[in-house]
């Protein structure tokens, strides 16, 4: 299998001097479901945001689908970003717009300004958006304002928005951290399905080992901006877990 | 450590110097106006310097208390020198203020009959000039409306460039931000009435001058309000829309505008409300409308006409106030 992500010696130093990533080397193959583990502040969000250049890295190389992300600008950057769907802990939807309009914004990377202003007039776009909402089981909510939906429903709208991009890769930054355990699992199921059925590569940061074992094909653990473990989810026993999360940590089960 | 000490002594010195120069200046003013003795201004500075140096070295001055921490802090304030200095300076300020403002309670209580004309005018407004006044009033309301309408699109566009979180962190981005923000602050600090004087010379006395004055002032203050609103938006959606590959303009349209549209409308209606009030004042200095008419009738001592105009202005301000509050309430719920 081909590498979809190749990261070499990546460093990120924030403006105030925090050295958040200290020489990350990471390759991800097409079709993997890669779980990022690590304590709060270990650099998971930083790493994910460097991958689509939401933040600039300080040094090192990032290649996604054989394209150089670090130097990409303007239209090149736009082309790279639109193949990468992103899911956030806080859903990051536009709260006072409808679910359908939010899903349509997933298409912005492909269309002109004029086209995007008249989005709801384009039947084919609207139909694809409705199909994507249907996939996450929210067709009935298409015209509801997002702020009236529950957290789990909002995250599913966000997944539908990412699907609208027709992405090869999905970056999910703690997608279930603000949801209850049952809802969390149902949202993870959709990500699992995209990985298996649609063959999308997923990189997902998580705090629950049980979810990591259930959905992940590989685990990468970060600590203080460095990779401290890489391997299959099954390899993480209590000892490894304590290496990643510190001496006093105890595993919390999520069924 | 040592630097800090020198810094706080310098701060204490200048505080004391300001304090003593102010105090001696007040004394000089009072002595000059009461006894008609002409003391030189240089006296104030020399006396100020001497007192500063004396009390600062004595270690009991106000500046010392503020900037140089001491260990003996549990002496009651009314037993200290700095405590008494504050009392003296407050008392002297009050006396100087009374003198400068020419406060005169005697006049207030004995000369009420002078206001008889305007009082009777208010209670017997001259309804014969109703049509004429309504025309002038319409002028005022429309000039306020046009000033607001012209200001909206200009302030709308400018506010995006005056929002720190939207401007790229490059030298150019920063320069644009700083320039627009400073001009807006400067123009806002110049009162609409001053703009009206400028424009009444520029385009001639009349409602157009008034409209231009209110427009400039509105652009400046709406730009500030709007851009602060942009700086307070949730950045999550901005990040998410960027991540889809949207262009900067698309990010603004889809992630920024939906978040700011209802506060923008609320601010704008509030601004129109303010503009209607200011339009009357602006009329006084050449901005046309009901304000100009009020000025003319007052100068002709036609108190019954003045009475009618006052009632009309009050009614309009009251109606504007009510409706704008109601509409803004609705917008907040949206
Ligand atoms: N915008 C920023 N400016 C400065 N420092 C930052 C910024 N964002 C993150 N950091 C710092 O970088 C380090 C890594 O943060 P990051 O958000 O990547 O961690 P994380 O693993 O995602 O943590 P969490 O589980 O809390 O989300 C932290 O020390 C954090 O304080
Ligand atoms: Mg994070």
XYZ file of C-alpha atoms in Angstrom, chain A:
255
model
C 0.000 0.000 0.000
C 1.062 3.526 -0.763
C 1.847 6.122 1.882
C -0.816 8.820 1.971
C 1.012 10.825 4.643
C 4.761 11.189 4.964
C 6.074 13.367 7.762
C 9.796 13.851 8.282
C 11.459 15.502 11.275
C 8.568 17.891 11.894
C 9.034 20.655 14.457
C 6.581 23.233 15.682
C 7.548 26.088 17.983
C 4.693 28.447 18.878
C 5.176 32.193 18.939
C 5.441 32.226 22.738
C 8.175 29.626 22.638
C 6.316 26.383 23.369
C 8.100 23.573 21.547
C 4.944 21.569 20.742
C 6.367 19.075 18.205
C 9.943 17.835 18.500
C 10.955 15.971 15.377
C 7.956 13.861 14.390
C 8.541 11.106 11.820
C 5.359 9.406 10.704
C 4.120 7.531 7.647
C 0.483 6.578 7.233
C -0.632 4.134 4.551
C -3.785 4.408 2.513
C -6.745 2.795 4.244
C -5.323 2.924 7.764
C -7.377 3.993 10.796
C -4.658 5.604 12.833
C -5.336 6.597 16.426
C -3.365 9.392 18.102
C -3.051 8.986 21.854
C -1.422 11.218 24.391
C -1.954 13.459 27.374
C -3.467 16.879 27.126
C -0.799 19.172 25.720
C 1.219 16.370 24.139
C 0.783 17.930 20.691
C -2.013 15.924 19.047
C -3.998 18.934 17.837
C -0.833 20.678 16.741
C 0.206 17.692 14.639
C -3.237 17.366 13.015
C -3.414 21.112 12.227
C 0.024 21.078 10.620
C -1.166 18.376 8.209
C -3.593 20.691 6.402
C -1.612 23.832 7.190
C -4.179 25.373 9.484
C -1.002 26.257 11.354
C 2.440 26.644 9.819
C 5.082 24.188 10.942
C 8.494 25.501 11.958
C 10.668 22.978 10.132
C 10.466 19.522 8.585
C 8.581 17.926 5.732
C 4.929 17.021 5.270
C 3.733 15.266 2.141
C 0.110 14.309 1.642
C -0.940 12.338 -1.467
C 2.577 13.056 -2.772
C 2.148 16.789 -2.500
C 4.274 19.095 -0.401
C 2.063 20.765 2.212
C 4.653 22.994 3.868
C 5.336 25.145 0.817
C 1.805 25.011 -0.637
C 0.062 28.347 -1.107
C -3.046 29.740 -2.760
C -4.710 27.359 -5.196
C -2.288 24.527 -4.456
C -3.093 24.692 -0.771
C -6.786 24.806 -1.638
C -6.458 21.632 -3.742
C -4.664 19.832 -0.914
C -7.104 20.953 1.747
C -10.211 19.937 -0.129
C -9.126 16.291 -0.196
C -8.740 16.318 3.586
C -11.917 16.295 5.670
C -11.574 17.589 9.202
C -13.706 16.842 12.277
C -13.382 18.855 15.475
C -14.182 18.291 19.124
C -16.439 21.362 19.195
C -18.069 20.398 15.835
C -17.302 23.914 14.510
C -20.491 24.199 12.502
C -22.054 27.558 11.698
C -24.692 27.511 14.394
C -27.369 29.761 12.957
C -27.392 28.167 9.509
C -29.331 25.038 8.569
C -27.806 21.553 8.608
C -28.097 21.435 4.815
C -26.215 24.709 4.284
C -23.539 23.524 6.690
C -23.093 20.337 4.671
C -22.952 22.354 1.445
C -19.987 24.341 2.778
C -17.968 21.136 2.419
C -18.013 21.851 -1.311
C -16.408 25.310 -1.000
C -12.962 24.082 -2.014
C -14.298 23.020 -5.427
C -16.456 25.934 -6.490
C -16.149 29.601 -7.430
C -17.314 32.449 -5.225
C -20.353 33.111 -7.391
C -21.350 29.459 -7.350
C -20.993 29.222 -3.578
C -23.180 32.276 -2.916
C -25.983 30.644 -4.927
C -25.418 27.194 -3.392
C -29.038 26.357 -2.667
C -29.915 27.060 -6.323
C -27.685 24.239 -7.572
C -29.867 21.111 -7.615
C -26.999 18.644 -8.026
C -25.064 20.045 -5.044
C -28.176 20.070 -2.900
C -28.896 16.468 -3.861
C -25.402 15.320 -2.910
C -25.681 17.227 0.366
C -29.014 15.546 1.090
C -27.491 12.121 0.286
C -24.698 12.829 2.755
C -27.147 13.893 5.432
C -29.089 10.703 4.757
C -25.920 8.684 5.248
C -25.541 10.011 8.765
C -29.267 9.541 9.375
C -30.206 13.200 9.551
C -32.194 13.818 6.373
C -35.220 14.861 8.431
C -33.153 17.610 10.049
C -31.895 19.139 6.792
C -33.671 22.455 7.249
C -33.197 22.751 11.005
C -30.806 25.308 12.397
C -27.733 23.520 13.689
C -27.912 25.176 17.097
C -31.148 23.279 17.753
C -29.477 19.878 17.268
C -27.900 17.705 19.969
C -24.128 17.276 20.233
C -24.171 13.854 18.589
C -26.348 15.125 15.755
C -24.074 18.127 15.248
C -21.033 15.893 14.982
C -22.855 13.804 12.375
C -23.617 16.969 10.392
C -19.896 17.739 10.602
C -19.145 14.255 9.205
C -21.594 14.877 6.365
C -19.814 18.179 5.677
C -16.494 16.338 5.472
C -18.087 13.748 3.121
C -19.172 16.613 0.863
C -15.461 17.195 0.175
C -15.171 13.648 -1.154
C -11.953 13.336 0.841
C -9.194 10.743 0.642
C -8.186 11.471 4.209
C -10.073 12.411 7.357
C -8.430 14.172 10.296
C -10.503 13.961 13.454
C -9.377 15.937 16.509
C -11.017 14.331 19.534
C -14.303 13.921 17.659
C -16.123 12.333 20.588
C -14.571 14.098 23.568
C -17.645 16.239 24.234
C -20.171 13.431 23.796
C -21.569 10.831 26.202
C -20.196 7.268 25.837
C -23.127 5.817 23.873
C -23.274 8.746 21.447
C -19.490 8.658 21.175
C -19.587 5.081 19.967
C -22.302 5.798 17.413
C -20.275 8.693 15.979
C -17.148 6.531 15.869
C -19.152 3.924 13.951
C -19.663 6.382 11.106
C -15.921 7.081 10.985
C -15.258 3.335 11.014
C -17.659 2.863 8.135
C -16.002 5.578 6.046
C -12.699 3.828 6.653
C -13.906 0.334 5.730
C -16.549 0.926 3.060
C -15.265 4.067 1.386
C -11.615 3.228 1.943
C -10.854 6.630 3.442
C -7.770 6.953 5.585
C -8.619 8.237 9.062
C -6.363 9.851 11.635
C -8.190 10.346 14.869
C -7.043 11.595 18.255
C -8.813 9.955 21.184
C -8.639 9.628 24.921
C -10.329 6.245 25.265
C -8.308 3.118 24.757
C -11.406 0.949 24.351
C -12.483 2.993 21.316
C -8.926 2.888 20.021
C -8.934 -0.914 20.217
C -12.348 -1.181 18.584
C -11.744 1.066 15.574
C -8.018 1.629 15.207
C -5.723 -0.365 12.953
C -2.697 1.411 14.398
C -1.886 3.547 17.409
C 0.613 6.400 17.581
C 1.237 7.825 21.032
C 2.659 11.280 21.645
C 4.320 12.592 24.768
C 5.726 16.094 25.077
C 5.796 16.500 21.312
C 7.554 13.212 20.584
C 6.306 9.838 19.392
C 6.757 7.399 22.292
C 4.887 4.401 20.907
C 3.817 3.115 17.536
C 2.084 -0.188 16.922
C -1.121 -2.146 16.914
C -3.808 -1.248 19.484
C -3.577 -4.777 20.917
C 0.004 -4.191 21.992
C -1.011 -1.562 24.507
C -1.068 -3.256 27.884
C -1.132 -1.630 31.293
C 2.592 -0.994 31.254
C 2.562 0.718 27.859
C -0.475 2.688 28.909
C 1.321 4.025 31.953
C 4.307 4.933 29.822
C 2.074 7.082 27.669
C -0.151 8.592 30.287
C 2.126 8.608 33.328
C 2.528 6.465 36.447
C -0.766 7.241 38.148
C -3.003 6.810 35.131
C -5.697 4.158 35.118
C -7.644 2.950 32.136
C -11.274 3.988 31.955
C -13.550 1.571 30.146
C -16.009 2.719 27.541
C -18.276 0.050 26.147
